[in-house]
Coordinates of C-alpha atoms in Angstrom, one line a residue:
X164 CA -36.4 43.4 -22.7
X165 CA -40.4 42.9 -22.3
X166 CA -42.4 44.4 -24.5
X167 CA -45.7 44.3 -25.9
X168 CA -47.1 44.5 -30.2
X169 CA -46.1 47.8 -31.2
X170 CA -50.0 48.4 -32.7
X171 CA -48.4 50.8 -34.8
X172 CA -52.0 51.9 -36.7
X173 CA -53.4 52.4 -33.2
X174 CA -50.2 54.5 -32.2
X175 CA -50.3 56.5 -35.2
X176 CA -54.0 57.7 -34.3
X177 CA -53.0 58.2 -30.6
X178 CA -50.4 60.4 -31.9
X179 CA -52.4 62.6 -34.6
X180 CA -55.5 62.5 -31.9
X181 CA -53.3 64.0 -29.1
X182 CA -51.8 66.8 -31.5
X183 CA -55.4 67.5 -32.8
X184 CA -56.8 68.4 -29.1
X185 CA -53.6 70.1 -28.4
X186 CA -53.7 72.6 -31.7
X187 CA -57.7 72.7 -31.9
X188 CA -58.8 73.4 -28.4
X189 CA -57.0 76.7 -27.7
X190 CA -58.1 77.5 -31.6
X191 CA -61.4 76.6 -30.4
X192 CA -61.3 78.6 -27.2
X193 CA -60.9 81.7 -29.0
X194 CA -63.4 81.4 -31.9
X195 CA -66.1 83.6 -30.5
X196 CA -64.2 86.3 -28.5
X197 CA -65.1 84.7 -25.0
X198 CA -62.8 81.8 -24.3
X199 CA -64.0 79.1 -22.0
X200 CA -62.2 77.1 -19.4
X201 CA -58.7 75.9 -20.5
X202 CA -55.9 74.4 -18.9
X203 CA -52.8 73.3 -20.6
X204 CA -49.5 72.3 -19.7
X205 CA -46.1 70.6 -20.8
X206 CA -44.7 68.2 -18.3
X207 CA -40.7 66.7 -17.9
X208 CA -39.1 64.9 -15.4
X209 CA -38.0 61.3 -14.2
X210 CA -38.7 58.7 -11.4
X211 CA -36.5 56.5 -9.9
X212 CA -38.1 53.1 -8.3
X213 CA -36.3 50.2 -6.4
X214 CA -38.6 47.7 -7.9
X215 CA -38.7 48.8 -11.5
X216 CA -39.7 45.1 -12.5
X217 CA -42.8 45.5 -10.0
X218 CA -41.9 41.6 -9.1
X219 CA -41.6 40.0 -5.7
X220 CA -38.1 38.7 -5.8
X221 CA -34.6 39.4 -7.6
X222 CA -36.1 43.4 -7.4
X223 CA -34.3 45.4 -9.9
X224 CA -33.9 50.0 -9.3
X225 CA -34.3 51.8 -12.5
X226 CA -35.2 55.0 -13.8
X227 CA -37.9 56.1 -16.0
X228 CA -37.7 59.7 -17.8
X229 CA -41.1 61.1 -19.2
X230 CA -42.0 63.9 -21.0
X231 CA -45.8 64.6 -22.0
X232 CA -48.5 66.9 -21.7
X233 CA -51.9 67.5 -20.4
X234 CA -54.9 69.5 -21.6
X235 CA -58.6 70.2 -20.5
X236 CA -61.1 72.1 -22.8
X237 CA -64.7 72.7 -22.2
X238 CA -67.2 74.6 -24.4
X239 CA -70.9 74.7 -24.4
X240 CA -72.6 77.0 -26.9
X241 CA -75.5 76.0 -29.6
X242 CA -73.5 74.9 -32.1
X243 CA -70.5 73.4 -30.3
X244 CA -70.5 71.4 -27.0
X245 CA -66.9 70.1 -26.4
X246 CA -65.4 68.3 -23.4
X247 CA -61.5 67.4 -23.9
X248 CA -59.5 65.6 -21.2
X249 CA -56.1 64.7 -22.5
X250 CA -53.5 63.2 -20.2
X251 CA -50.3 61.8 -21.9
X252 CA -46.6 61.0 -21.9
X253 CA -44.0 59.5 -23.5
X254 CA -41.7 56.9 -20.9
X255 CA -37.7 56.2 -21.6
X256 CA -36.7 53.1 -18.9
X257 CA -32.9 54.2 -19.0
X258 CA -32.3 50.6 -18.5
X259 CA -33.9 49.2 -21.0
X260 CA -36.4 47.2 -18.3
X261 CA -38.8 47.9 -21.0
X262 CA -39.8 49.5 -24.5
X263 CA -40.4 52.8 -24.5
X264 CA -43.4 54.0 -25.5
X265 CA -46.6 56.5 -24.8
X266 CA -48.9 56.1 -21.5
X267 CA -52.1 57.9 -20.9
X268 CA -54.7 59.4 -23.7
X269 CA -57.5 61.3 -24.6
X270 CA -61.5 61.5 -23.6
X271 CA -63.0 63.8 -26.2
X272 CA -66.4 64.4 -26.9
X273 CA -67.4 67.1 -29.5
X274 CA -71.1 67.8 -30.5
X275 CA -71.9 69.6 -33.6
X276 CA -74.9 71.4 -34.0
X277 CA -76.0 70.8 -37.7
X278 CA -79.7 72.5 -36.6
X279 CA -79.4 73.8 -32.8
X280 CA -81.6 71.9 -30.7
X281 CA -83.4 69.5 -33.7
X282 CA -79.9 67.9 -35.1
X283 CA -76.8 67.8 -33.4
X284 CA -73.6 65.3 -34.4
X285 CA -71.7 63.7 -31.9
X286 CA -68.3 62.6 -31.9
X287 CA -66.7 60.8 -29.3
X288 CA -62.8 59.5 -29.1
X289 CA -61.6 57.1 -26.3
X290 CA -58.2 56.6 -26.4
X291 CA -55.5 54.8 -23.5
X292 CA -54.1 51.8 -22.2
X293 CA -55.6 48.8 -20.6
X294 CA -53.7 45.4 -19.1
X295 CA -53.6 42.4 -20.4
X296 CA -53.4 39.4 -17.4
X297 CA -55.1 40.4 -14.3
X298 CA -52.6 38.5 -12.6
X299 CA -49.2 40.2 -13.6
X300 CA -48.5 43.7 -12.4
X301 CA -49.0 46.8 -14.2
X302 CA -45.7 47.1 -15.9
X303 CA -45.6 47.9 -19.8
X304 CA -45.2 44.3 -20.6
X305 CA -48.7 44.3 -19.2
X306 CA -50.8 46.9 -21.1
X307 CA -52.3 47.5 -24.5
X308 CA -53.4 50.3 -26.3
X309 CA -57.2 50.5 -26.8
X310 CA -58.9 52.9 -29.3
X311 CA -62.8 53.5 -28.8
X312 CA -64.6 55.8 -31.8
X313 CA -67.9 56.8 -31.7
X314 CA -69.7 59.1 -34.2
X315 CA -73.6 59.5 -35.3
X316 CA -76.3 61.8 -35.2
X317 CA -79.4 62.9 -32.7
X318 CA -82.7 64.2 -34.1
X319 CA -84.9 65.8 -31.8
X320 CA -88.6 66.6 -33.5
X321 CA -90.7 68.9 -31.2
X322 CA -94.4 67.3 -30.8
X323 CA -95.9 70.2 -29.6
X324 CA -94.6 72.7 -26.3
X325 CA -93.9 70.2 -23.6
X326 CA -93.2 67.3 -25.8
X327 CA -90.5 65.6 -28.2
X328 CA -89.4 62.5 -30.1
X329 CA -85.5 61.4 -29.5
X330 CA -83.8 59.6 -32.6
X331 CA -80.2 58.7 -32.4
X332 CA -78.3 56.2 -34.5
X333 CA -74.3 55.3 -33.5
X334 CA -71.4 53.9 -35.4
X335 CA -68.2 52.8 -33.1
X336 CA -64.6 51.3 -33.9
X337 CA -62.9 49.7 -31.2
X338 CA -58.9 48.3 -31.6
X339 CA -56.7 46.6 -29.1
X340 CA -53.6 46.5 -29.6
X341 CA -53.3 42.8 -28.6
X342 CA -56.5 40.9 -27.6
X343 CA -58.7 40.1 -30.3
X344 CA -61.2 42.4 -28.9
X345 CA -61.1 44.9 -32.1
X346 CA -64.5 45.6 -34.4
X347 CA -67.7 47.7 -34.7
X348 CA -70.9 48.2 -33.1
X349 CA -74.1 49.8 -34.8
X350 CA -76.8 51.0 -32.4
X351 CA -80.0 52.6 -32.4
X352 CA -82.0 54.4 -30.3
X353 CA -85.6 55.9 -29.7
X354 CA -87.2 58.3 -27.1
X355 CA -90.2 60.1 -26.3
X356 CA -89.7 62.9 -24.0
X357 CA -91.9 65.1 -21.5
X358 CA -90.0 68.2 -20.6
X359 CA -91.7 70.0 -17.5
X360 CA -89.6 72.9 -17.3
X361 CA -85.9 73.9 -18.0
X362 CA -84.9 71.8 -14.9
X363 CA -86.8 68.4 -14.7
X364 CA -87.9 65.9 -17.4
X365 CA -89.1 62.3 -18.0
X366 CA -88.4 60.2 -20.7
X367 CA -89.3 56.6 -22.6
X368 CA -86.3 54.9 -24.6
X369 CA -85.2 52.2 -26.1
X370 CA -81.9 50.7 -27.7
X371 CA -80.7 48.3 -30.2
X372 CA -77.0 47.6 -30.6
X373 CA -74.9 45.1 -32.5
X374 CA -71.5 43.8 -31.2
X375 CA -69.4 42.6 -33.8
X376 CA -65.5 41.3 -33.6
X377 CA -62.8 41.9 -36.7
X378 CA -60.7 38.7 -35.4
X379 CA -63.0 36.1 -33.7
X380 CA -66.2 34.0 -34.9
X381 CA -69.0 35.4 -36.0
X382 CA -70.4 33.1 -32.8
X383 CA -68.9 35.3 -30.2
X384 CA -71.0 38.3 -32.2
X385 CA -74.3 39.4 -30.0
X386 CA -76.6 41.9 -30.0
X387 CA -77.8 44.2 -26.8
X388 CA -81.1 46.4 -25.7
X389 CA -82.1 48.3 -23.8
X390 CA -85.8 49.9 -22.3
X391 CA -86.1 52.6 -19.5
X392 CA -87.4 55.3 -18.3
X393 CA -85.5 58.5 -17.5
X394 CA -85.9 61.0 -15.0
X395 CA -83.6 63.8 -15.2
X396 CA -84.1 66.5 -12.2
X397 CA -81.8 70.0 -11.6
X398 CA -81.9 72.1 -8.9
X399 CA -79.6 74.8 -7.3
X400 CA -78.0 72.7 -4.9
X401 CA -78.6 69.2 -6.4
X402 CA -79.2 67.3 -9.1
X403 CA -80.8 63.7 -10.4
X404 CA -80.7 61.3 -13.2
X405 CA -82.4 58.2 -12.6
X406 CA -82.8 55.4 -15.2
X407 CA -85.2 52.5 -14.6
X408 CA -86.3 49.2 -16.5
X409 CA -84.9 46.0 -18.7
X410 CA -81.5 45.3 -20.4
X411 CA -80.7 42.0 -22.2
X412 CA -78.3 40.5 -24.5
X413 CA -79.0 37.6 -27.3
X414 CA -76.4 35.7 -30.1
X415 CA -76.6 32.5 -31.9
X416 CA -74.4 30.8 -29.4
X417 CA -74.8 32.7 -26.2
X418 CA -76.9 32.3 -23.5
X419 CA -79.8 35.0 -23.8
X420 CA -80.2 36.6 -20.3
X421 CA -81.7 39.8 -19.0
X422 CA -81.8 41.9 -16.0
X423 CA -83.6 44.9 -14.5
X424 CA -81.5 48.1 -15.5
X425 CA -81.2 50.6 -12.9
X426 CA -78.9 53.8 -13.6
X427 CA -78.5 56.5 -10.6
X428 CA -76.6 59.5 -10.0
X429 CA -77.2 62.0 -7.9
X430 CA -75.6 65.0 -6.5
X431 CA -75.6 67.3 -3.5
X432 CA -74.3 70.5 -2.5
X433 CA -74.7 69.9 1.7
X434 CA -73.0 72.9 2.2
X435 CA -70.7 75.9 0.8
X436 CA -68.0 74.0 1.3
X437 CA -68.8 70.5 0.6
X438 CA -70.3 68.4 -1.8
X439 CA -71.6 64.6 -2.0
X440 CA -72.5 62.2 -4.9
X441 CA -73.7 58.8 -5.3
X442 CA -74.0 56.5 -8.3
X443 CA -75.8 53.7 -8.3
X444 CA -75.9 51.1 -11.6
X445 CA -77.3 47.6 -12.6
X446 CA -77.0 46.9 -16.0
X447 CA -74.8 45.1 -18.8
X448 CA -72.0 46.1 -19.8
X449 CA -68.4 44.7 -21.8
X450 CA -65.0 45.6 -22.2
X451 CA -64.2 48.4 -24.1
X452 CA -67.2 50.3 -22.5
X453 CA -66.2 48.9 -19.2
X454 CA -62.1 50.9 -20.0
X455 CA -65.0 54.3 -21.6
X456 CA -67.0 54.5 -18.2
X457 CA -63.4 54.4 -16.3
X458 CA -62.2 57.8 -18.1
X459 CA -65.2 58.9 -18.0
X460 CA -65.3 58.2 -14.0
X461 CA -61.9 59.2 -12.9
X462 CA -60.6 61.0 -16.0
X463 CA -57.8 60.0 -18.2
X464 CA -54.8 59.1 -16.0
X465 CA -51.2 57.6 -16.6
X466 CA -52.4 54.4 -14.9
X467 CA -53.6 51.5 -17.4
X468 CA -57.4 50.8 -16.5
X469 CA -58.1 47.2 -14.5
X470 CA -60.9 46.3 -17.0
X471 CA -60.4 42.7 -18.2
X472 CA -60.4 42.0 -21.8
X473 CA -63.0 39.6 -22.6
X474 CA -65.1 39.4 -25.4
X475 CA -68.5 38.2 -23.7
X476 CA -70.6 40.7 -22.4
X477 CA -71.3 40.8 -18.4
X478 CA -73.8 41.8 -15.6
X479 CA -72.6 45.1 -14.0
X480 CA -73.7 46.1 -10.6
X481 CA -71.5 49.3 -9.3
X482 CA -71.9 51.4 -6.6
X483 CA -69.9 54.7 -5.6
X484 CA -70.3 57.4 -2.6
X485 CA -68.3 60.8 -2.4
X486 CA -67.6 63.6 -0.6
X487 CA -65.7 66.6 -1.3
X488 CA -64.8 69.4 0.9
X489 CA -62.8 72.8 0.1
X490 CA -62.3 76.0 2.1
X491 CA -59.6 79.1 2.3
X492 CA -56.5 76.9 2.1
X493 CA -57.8 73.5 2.6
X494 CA -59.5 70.7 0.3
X495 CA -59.9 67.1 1.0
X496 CA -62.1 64.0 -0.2
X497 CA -63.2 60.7 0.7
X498 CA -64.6 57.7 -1.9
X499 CA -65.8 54.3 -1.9
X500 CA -66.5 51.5 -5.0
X501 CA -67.9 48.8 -4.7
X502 CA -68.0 46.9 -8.5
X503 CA -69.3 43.9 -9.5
X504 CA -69.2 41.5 -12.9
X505 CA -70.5 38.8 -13.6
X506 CA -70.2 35.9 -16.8
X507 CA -73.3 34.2 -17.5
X508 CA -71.4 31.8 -20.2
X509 CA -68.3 32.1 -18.4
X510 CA -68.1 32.2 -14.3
X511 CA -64.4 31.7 -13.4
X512 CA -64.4 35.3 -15.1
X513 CA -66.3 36.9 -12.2
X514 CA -64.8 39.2 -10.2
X515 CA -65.4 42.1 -7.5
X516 CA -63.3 45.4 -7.3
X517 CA -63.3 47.2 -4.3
X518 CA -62.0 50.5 -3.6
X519 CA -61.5 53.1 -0.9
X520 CA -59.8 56.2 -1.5
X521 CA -58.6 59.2 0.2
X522 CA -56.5 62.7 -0.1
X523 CA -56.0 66.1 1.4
X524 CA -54.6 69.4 0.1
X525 CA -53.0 72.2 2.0
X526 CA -51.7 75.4 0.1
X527 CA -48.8 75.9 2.9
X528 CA -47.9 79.5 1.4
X529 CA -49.0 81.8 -1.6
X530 CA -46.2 79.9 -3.7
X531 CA -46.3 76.0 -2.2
X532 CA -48.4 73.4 -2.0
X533 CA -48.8 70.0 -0.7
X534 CA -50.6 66.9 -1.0
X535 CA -51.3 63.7 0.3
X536 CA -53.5 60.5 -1.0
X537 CA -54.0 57.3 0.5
X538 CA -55.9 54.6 -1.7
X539 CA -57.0 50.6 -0.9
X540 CA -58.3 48.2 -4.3
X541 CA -59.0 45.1 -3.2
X542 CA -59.7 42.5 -6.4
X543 CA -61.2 39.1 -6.3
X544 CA -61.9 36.4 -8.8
X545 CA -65.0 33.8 -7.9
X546 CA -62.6 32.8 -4.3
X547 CA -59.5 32.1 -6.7
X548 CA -57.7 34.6 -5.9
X549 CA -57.7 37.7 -4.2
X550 CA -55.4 40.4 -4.2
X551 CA -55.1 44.0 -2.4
X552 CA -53.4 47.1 -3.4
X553 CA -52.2 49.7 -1.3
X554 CA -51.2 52.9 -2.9
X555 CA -50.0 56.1 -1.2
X556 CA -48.5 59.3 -2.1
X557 CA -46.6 62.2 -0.9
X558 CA -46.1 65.8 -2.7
X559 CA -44.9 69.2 -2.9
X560 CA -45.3 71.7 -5.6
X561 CA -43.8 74.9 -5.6
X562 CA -44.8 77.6 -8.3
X563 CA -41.4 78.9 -9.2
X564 CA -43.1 81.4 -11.3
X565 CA -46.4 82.4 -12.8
X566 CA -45.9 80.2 -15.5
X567 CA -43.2 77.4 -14.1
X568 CA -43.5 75.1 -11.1
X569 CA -42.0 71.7 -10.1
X570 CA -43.0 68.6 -8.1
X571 CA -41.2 66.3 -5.9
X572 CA -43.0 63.0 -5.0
X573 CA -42.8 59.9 -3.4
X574 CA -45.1 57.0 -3.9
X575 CA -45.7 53.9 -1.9
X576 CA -47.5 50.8 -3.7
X577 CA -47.8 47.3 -1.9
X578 CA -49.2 44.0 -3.6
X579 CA -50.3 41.5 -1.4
X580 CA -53.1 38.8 -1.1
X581 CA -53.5 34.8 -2.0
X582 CA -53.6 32.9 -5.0
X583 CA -51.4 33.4 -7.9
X584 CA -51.4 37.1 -7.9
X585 CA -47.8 38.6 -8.3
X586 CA -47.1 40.1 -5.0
X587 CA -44.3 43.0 -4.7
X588 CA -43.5 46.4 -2.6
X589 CA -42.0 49.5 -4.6
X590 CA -41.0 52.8 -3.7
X591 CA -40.8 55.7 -6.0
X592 CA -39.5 59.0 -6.1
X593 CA -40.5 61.2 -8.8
X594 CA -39.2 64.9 -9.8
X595 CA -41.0 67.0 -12.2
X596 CA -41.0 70.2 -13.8
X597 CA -44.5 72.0 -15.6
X598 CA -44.6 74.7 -17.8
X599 CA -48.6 75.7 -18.0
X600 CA -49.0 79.1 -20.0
X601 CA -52.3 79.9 -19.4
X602 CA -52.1 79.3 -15.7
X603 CA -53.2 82.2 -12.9
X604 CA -51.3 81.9 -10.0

């Protein structure tokens, strides 16, 4: 049996987090008479694979019952802004391949508003699974448990109509479960601000954080800052958020090295049915805000993010272009990533991820539904190695009634590429049932 440190502390938080966001948010959601998007469900079921192991030889079948939940919560009012996406379950390998244990987690931000629009709290929990050796597959002899906790307060004073002064100070945890990658950062930040109207404004800022680790020397601690401007633009049928200017990073036994900052996103609505988005970003980055920016990204999934864990800080340079499209019975999408990182103190650490992704919806009748995504990753260490991933998936949901459905599915994943990446093929077919209460059919 393979298994990884139970990280009970971490576990226990998980635990009391997920039941939190699953008693609070509908609580929440009803507090002022006018309840705001929520989606909740309970999920059981089981998949059976013919490569349980996920290894290239000796290939073992197995079966994997799950049973978990999922919620989303959204509320923006003056006093509370929340944004919950939870996305968990708890595995059984009938076989005993491997432990059981919980996959998946939580991205919850909650902002209080001590003084609507001059003080507002923030608090923001990141909690889910990352692996360990880039090399291995995903299995759950491969994956940790990461915890990322954020809290601190903004101060907006009003220097007359048009103008402000940002202040914003930030305390975070961070725990692995197994790399030494566990400790706190303090941060601080400042901003003048020229608000136009209700939909554009431009901004000066700057930030100051500390990085330091709970189980390595105080020589692997740095510190990290930032200066840009901001230029933050809304229309009806786009939007814009452009950052521009310096980031660098500085401790006693690091290199010091900078690099011009560049943060992008925009958004278009080309027609009723469609939509496309870019992101652009240059700047530095590390670990456990490496595995934040992936939920934040792609949401909270059952997959363990790719980010590696290292303790050194690295130069990010990401790119991203969407399109969405949706009419009467039909919705599809197509995505590209292109990702970058780079080591200044240590280079055989570089790598480039490279993704390209695709799916397509059809509701086939008022009651069925079905779905199909195709998706490419393609990672690469500094020529070492290079491995590709193909992933596809095939499935059907029927809503057997306004509040029950199930799922069949059938997933594809192939592992291929040179170096000592562990190659393998698996096929999976996967049978759930949902129970979502508030759902309109």
């Amino acid at each position: 049996m393979n298994c990884v440190n139970s990280g009970k502390p971490l576990a226990r938080a998980a635990s009391l987090l997920i039941m939190l966001c699953v008693i609070g948010a509908p609580a929440l959601a009803q507090s002022n008479g006018s309840p705001p998007p929520l989606d909740f469900g309970l999920i059981a079921g089981a998949t059976a694979s013919d490569n349980v192991m996920l290894v290239p030889v000796d290939v073992e079948r197995g079966v994997v019952e799950q049973a978990g939940a999922y919620l989303n919560f959204k509320q923006d009012s003056r006093r509370i802004r929340a944004n919950i996406d939870l996305n968990a379950a708890y595995q059984h390998y009938v076989d005993q391949q491997f432990d059981d244990g919980v996959i998946g987690g939580v991205n919850g931000v909650l902002v209080l508003g001590l003084a609507p629009e001059r003080i507002d709290w923030l608090f923001q929990e990141n909690y889910g699974q990352t692996r360990l050796n880039a090399l291995d597959a995903l299995t759950p002899a491969n994956w940790e448990g990461v915890n990322y906790f954020t809290t601190g307060p903004d101060l907006n004073i009003r220097l007359g109509k048009a103008y402000s002064m940002l202040l914003s100070g930030r305390y975070s945890l961070t725990e692995y479960e197994v790399s030494p990658l566990g400790g706190s950062r303090r941060s601080a930040s400042l901003g003048f601000k020229r608000q136009f109207s209700e939909e554009s404004s431009v901004s000066l800022n700057a930030t100051g954080e500390r990085v330091q680790f709970d189980a390595l020397p105080a020589t692997y601690d740095y510190d990290r800052r930032e200066t840009y401007a901001r230029i933050q633009v809304s229309r009806a049928r786009a939007s814009a958020s452009i950052d521009a200017g310096y980031a660098e990073v500085s401790g006693d036994e690091i290199s010091k090295y900078g690099m011009l900052l560049a943060r992008i996103v925009l958004r278009r609505q080309v027609s009723v049915t469609s939509n496309l988005r870019l992101q652009l970003v240059s700047d530095i980055s590390d670990a456990s805000n490496a595995f934040r920016a992936a939920q934040n990204l792609s949401g909270v999934s059952l997959n363990p993010e790719i980010s590696a864990p290292v303790a050194e800080a690295f130069k990010r340079r990401l790119a991203i272009l969407g399109w969405d499209f949706s009419r009467n019975r039909t919705s599809l999408g197509l995505s590209a990533e292109y990702n970058i990182e780079k080591y200044v103190d240590n280079a055989v650490l570089d790598r480039s991820l490279s993704r390209l992704a695709g799916y397509i919806s059809r509701q086939l009748t008022p009651g069925v539904r079905g779905r199909m995504d195709l998706g490419l990753t393609r990672e690469e260490y500094r020529g070492a190695a290079v491995a590709d991933n193909l992933q596809g998936m095939l499935a059907l949901n029927w809503d057997a009634t306004r509040t029950l459905s199930w799922q069949l599915q059938y997933a594809y994943s192939d592992r291929s590429g040179k170096g000592p990446f562990l190659q393998y093929t698996e096929n999976r077919v996967s049978f759930f049932l949902t129970w979502a209460p508030l759902a309109v059919r």
